[in-house]
XYZ file of C-alpha atoms in Angstrom:
389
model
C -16.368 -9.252 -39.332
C -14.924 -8.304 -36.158
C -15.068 -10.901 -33.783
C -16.569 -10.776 -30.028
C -14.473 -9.984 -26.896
C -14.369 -12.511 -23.864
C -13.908 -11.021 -20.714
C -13.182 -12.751 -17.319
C -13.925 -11.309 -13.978
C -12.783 -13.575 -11.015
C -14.369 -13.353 -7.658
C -15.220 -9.877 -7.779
C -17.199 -7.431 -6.268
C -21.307 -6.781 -6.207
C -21.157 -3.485 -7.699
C -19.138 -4.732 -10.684
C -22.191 -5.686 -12.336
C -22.096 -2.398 -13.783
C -18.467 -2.680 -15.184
C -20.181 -5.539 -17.094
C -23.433 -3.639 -17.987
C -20.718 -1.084 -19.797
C -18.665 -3.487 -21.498
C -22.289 -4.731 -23.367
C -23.036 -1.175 -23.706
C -19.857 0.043 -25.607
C -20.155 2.702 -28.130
C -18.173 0.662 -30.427
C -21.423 -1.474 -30.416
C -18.591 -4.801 -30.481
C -20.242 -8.152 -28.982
C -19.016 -8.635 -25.222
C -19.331 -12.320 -23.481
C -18.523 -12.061 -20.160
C -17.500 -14.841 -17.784
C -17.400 -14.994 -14.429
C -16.418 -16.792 -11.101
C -17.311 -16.423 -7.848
C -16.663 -18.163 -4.384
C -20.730 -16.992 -3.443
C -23.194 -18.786 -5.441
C -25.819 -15.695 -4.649
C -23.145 -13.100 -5.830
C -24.927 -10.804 -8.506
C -22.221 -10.865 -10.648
C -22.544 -14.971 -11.176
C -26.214 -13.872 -12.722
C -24.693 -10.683 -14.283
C -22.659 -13.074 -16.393
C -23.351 -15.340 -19.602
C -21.361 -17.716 -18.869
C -20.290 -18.393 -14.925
C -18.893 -21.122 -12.712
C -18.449 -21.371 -8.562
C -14.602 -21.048 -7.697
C -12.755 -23.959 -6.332
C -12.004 -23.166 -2.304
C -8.826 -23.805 -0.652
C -6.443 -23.266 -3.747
C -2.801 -21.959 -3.026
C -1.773 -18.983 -5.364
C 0.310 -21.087 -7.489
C -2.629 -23.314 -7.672
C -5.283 -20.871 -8.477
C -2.742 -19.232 -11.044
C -3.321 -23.363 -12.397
C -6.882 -22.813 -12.507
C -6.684 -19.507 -14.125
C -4.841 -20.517 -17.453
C -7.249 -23.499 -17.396
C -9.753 -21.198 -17.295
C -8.347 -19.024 -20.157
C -7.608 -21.938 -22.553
C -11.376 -23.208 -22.205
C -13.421 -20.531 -21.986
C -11.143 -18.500 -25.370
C -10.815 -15.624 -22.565
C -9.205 -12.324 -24.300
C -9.019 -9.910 -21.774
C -9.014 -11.216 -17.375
C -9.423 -8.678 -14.923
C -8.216 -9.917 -12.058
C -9.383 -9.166 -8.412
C -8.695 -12.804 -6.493
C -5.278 -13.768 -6.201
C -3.826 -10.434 -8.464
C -0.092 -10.759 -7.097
C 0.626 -14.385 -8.112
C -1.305 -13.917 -11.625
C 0.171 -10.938 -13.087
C 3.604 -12.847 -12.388
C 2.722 -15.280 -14.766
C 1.636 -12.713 -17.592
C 3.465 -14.010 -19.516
C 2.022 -17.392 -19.713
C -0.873 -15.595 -19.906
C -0.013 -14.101 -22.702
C 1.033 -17.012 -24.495
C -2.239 -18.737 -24.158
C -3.975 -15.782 -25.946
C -4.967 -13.668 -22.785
C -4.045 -10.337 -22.011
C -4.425 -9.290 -17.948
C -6.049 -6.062 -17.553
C -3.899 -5.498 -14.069
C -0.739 -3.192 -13.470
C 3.119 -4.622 -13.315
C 3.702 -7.726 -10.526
C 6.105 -4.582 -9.013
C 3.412 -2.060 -8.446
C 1.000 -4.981 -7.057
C 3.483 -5.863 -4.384
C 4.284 -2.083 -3.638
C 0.928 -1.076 -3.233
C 0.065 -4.266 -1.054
C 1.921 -2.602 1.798
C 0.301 0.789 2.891
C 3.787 1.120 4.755
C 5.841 0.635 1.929
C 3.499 2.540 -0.216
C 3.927 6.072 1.496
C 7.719 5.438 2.153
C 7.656 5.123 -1.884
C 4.996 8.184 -2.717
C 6.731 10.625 -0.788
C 10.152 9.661 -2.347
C 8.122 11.258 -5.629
C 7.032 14.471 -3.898
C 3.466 13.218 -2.827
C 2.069 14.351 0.234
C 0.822 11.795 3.375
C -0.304 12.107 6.630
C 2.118 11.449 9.592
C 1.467 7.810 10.175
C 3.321 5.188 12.267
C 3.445 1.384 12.248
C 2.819 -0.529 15.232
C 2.928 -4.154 16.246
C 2.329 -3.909 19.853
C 0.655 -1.868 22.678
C 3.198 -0.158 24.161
C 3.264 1.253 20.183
C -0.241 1.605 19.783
C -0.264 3.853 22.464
C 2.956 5.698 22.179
C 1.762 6.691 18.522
C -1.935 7.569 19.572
C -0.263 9.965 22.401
C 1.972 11.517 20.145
C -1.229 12.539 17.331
C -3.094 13.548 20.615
C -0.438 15.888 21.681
C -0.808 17.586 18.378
C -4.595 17.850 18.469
C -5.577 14.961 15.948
C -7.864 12.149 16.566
C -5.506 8.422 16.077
C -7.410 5.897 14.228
C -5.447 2.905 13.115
C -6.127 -0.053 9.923
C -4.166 -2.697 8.721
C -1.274 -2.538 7.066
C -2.220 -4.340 4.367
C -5.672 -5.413 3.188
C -8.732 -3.250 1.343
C -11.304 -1.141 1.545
C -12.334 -0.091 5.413
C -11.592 -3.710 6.218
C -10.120 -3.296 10.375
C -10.598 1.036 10.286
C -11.282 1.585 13.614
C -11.114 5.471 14.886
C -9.186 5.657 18.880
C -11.772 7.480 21.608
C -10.707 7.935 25.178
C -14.337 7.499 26.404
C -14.548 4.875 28.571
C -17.434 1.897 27.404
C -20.449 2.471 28.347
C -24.584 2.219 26.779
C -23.395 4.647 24.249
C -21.624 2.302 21.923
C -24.640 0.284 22.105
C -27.017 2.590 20.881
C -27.595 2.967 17.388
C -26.047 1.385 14.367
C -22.455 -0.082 15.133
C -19.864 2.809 14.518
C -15.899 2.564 14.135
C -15.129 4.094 17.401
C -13.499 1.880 19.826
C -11.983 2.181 23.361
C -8.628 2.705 23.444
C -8.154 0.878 26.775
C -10.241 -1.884 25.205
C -7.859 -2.344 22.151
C -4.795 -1.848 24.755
C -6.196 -5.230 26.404
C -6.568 -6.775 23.143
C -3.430 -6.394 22.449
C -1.930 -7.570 25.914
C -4.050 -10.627 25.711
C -3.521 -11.324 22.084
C 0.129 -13.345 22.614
C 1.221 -12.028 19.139
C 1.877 -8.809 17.089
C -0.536 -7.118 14.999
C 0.452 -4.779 12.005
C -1.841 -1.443 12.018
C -0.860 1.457 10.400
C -1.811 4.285 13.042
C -2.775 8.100 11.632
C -4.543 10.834 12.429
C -8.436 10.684 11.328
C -8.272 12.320 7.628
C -11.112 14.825 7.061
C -13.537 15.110 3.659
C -13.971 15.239 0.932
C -12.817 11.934 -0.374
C -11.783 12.471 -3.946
C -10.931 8.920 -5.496
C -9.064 9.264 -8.931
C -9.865 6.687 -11.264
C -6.997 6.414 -13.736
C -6.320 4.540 -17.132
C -2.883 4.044 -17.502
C -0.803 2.441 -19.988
C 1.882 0.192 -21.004
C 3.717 2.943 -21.233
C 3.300 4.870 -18.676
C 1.440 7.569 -19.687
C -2.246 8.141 -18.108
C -5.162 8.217 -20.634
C -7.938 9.381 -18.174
C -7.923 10.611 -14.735
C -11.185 11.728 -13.050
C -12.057 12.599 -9.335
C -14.726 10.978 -7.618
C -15.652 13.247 -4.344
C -17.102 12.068 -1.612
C -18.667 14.250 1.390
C -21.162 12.394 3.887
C -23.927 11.402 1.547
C -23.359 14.087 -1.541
C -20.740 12.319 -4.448
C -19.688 14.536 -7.398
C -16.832 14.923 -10.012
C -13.786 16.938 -10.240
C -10.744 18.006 -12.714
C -8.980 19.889 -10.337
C -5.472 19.386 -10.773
C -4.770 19.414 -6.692
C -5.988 15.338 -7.030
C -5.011 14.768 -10.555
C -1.396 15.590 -10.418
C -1.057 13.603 -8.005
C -2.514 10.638 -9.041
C -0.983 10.725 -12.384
C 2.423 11.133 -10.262
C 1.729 7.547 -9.132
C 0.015 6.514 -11.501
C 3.119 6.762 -14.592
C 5.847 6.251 -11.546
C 4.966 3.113 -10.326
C 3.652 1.162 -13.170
C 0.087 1.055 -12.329
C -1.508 0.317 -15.912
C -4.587 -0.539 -16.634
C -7.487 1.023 -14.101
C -6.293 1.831 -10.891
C -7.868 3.723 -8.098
C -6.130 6.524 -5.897
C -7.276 8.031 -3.064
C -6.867 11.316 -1.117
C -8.210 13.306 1.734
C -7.419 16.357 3.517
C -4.937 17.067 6.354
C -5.287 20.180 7.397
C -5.837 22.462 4.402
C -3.895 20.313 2.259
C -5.254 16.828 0.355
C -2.554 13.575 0.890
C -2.495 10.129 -0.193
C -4.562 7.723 1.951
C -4.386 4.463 -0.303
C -4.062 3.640 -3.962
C -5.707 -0.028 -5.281
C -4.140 -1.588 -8.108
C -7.622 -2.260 -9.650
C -10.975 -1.171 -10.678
C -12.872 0.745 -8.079
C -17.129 -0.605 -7.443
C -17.802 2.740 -8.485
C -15.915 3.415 -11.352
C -18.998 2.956 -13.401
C -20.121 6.252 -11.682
C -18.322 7.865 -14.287
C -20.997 6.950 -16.787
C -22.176 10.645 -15.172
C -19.703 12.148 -17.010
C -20.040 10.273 -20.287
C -17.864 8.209 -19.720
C -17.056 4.309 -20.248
C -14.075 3.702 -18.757
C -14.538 -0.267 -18.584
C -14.982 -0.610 -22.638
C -11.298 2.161 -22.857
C -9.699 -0.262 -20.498
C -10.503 -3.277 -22.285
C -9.438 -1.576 -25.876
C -6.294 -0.872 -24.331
C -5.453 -4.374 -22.983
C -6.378 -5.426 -26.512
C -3.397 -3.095 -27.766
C -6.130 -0.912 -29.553
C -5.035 2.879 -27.713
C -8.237 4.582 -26.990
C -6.034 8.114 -26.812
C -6.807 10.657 -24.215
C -9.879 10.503 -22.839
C -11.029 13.720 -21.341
C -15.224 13.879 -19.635
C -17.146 15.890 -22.181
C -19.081 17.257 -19.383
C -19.078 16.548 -15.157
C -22.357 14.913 -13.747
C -24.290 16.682 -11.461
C -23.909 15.796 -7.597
C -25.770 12.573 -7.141
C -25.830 9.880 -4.121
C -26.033 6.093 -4.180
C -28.792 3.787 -3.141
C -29.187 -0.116 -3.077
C -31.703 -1.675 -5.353
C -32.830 -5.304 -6.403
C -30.650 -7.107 -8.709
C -31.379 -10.650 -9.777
C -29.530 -13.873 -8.846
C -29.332 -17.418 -10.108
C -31.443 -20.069 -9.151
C -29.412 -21.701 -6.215
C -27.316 -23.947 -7.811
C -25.114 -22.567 -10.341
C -25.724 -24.709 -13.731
C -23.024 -26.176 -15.211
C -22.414 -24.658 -18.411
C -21.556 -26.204 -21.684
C -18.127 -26.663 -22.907
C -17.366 -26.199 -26.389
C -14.989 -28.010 -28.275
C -13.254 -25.212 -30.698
C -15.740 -21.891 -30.259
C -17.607 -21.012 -27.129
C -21.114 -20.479 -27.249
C -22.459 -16.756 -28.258
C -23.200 -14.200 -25.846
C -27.145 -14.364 -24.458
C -28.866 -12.395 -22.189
C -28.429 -13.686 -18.550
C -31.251 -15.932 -17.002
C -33.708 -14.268 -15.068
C -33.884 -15.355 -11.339
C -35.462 -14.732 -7.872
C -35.201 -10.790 -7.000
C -32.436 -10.023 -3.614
C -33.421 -6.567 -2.316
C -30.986 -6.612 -0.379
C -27.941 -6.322 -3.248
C -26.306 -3.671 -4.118
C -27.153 -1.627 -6.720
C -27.926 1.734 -7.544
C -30.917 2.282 -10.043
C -31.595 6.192 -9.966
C -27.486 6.084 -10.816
C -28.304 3.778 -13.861
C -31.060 6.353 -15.001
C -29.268 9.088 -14.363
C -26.523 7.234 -16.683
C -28.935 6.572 -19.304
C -30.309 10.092 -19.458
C -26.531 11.602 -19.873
C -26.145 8.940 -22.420
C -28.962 10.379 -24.518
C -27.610 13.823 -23.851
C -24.263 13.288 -25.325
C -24.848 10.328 -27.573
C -22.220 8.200 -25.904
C -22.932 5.195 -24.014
C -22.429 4.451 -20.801
């Protein structure tokens, strides 16, 4: 009898209740129990889970890396997919591994590579990879040397952290002065630049921004399963223009990203992104984990979750390649249930941990994220092709 799988998720995103929907889901029809942890007692994926604890606050890495293996040992965790604290716990894979877990999360080298957007495009264009001009700034005097230098050439500066991820700190450069404008409507990215410029002279301390032109769509995010070694198993495009998502294949992103992918050691799921310059796509960031929307490519047939889990288990899924593309398709937030508001405490036990069961039904958030005409368009390509998603 094959045995279930227990998978970990630490302090991870909303839309990752779908990564776990597709692990249950698998076409292998194996037993999943998932466990999670969470800072936010309302996070979705805390009622998403069967099993599920609140995260201690305040913990170094060294000491969360602690908590982690304590985690492991109880709990019989196989596979952890770290999100929280992913540098300082892939450098103790190995005591990981000796406890019985494997770390679905690339080398500790590509983790700290890819940490540095800086560092990053020094080391992608070293491999033939196109980026955008960029320039890193730490003061205002920079800031605005840079911006007049992409003005001079006809682009429009916008500026992010050097580190960090997602759009966290994207703010786009606009010489028009502040006025009633940037108070109508929704909040935008756009900012002043002689706004920032006193920011930064009032600030008494550096900043580190990256500072590029404004890329232009589509955004084509390459989800990629890599592994130990090297070698890719799937790569699929994600595009993004406005509102309207769809798939690609073509080879101008996937090269690419399988360039970085094998080069730098990113196993396990990574996410790469590109958008155009001109007429030309470059790099604009990689993250050395799962993308929230990777379970988009349930459109294309596709379980990438369940293949990245078999491969962390050291059972080689082979090349994957989408039987068929989904068509174009746009995402929506729905109501996703939560726990009551305190998190129970769960049972511990002694030698086996309790079987997987469905998770407890709670108040309704309509506020959450989700995205159920994506889920039925999922389930209806599932029936098509006879795969789950």
């Amino acid at each position: 009898m094959v045995s279930r799988v227990r998978v970990w998720l630490n302090r991870t995103y909303a839309e990752n209740v779908f990564f776990m929907d597709q692990l249950r889901r698998n076409p292998d029809d194996r037993a999943v129990e998932i466990h999670a942890t969470h800072g936010d007692p309302d996070s979705p994926v805390l009622a998403a889970a069967d099993t599920a604890e609140p995260e201690p606050g305040n913990l170094s890495p060294a000491g969360y890396v602690e908590y982690a293996l304590d985690q492991c040992a109880r709990r019989g965790i196989d596979v952890f997919v770290p999100r929280l604290h992913q540098a300082a716990i892939v450098a103790h894979r190995a005591e990981f591994t000796a406890a019985g877990t494997a770390l679905l999360a690339p080398t500790p080298e590509a983790v700290a590579l890819f940490a540095d957007k800086v560092v990053a495009y020094e080391a992608v264009q070293s491999i033939g990879v196109p980026v955008p001009p960029w320039w890193r700034v730490r003061t205002a005097e920079e800031l605005l040397a840079a911006v007049e230098e992409l003005e001079a050439a006809g682009h429009r500066a916008c500026f992010k952290p050097a580190s960090g991820a997602g759009g966290v700190g994207f703010r786009v450069i606009t010489r028009s002065p502040f006025s009633l404008a940037q108070l109508d409507g929704f909040p935008g990215p756009y900012v002043p630049l002689d706004l920032v410029l006193e920011a930064l002279h009032g600030a008494g301390e550096p900043v580190d921004w990256l500072v590029m032109p404004r890329l232009e769509q589509p955004e084509v995010s390459v989800d990629c399963l890599t592994g130990t070694d090297n070698r890719v198993r799937l790569a699929v495009g994600r595009t993004k223009n406005g509102r309207r998502r769809g798939f690609t294949l073509h080879e101008q992103w996937l090269e690419p990203a399988r360039r970085i992918a094998e080069g730098f050691g990113l196993h396990h799921l990574s996410n790469i992104q590109f958008r155009m310059f001109g007429e030309r796509p470059v790099l604009m960031d990689v993250n050395t984990r799962p993308a929230g929307g990777l379970h988009q490519l349930s459109l294309c047939g596709v379980n990438a979750p369940w293949a990245a889990v078999r491969l962390a288990l050291g059972e080689d899924p082979g090349e994957i390649v989408p039987p068929f593309l989904g068509q174009d398709y746009t995402v929506v937030s729905g109501p996703r249930p939560l726990r009551p508001v305190s998190v129970p405490k769960q049972r511990q036990a002694a030698c086996e941990p309790l079987p997987a069961v469905p998770a407890p039904a709670g108040p309704v958030d309509a506020g959450a994220a989700a995205a159920a005409p994506l889920q039925d368009l999922a389930a209806s390509a599932s029936r098509q092709t006879g795969l789950s998603t």
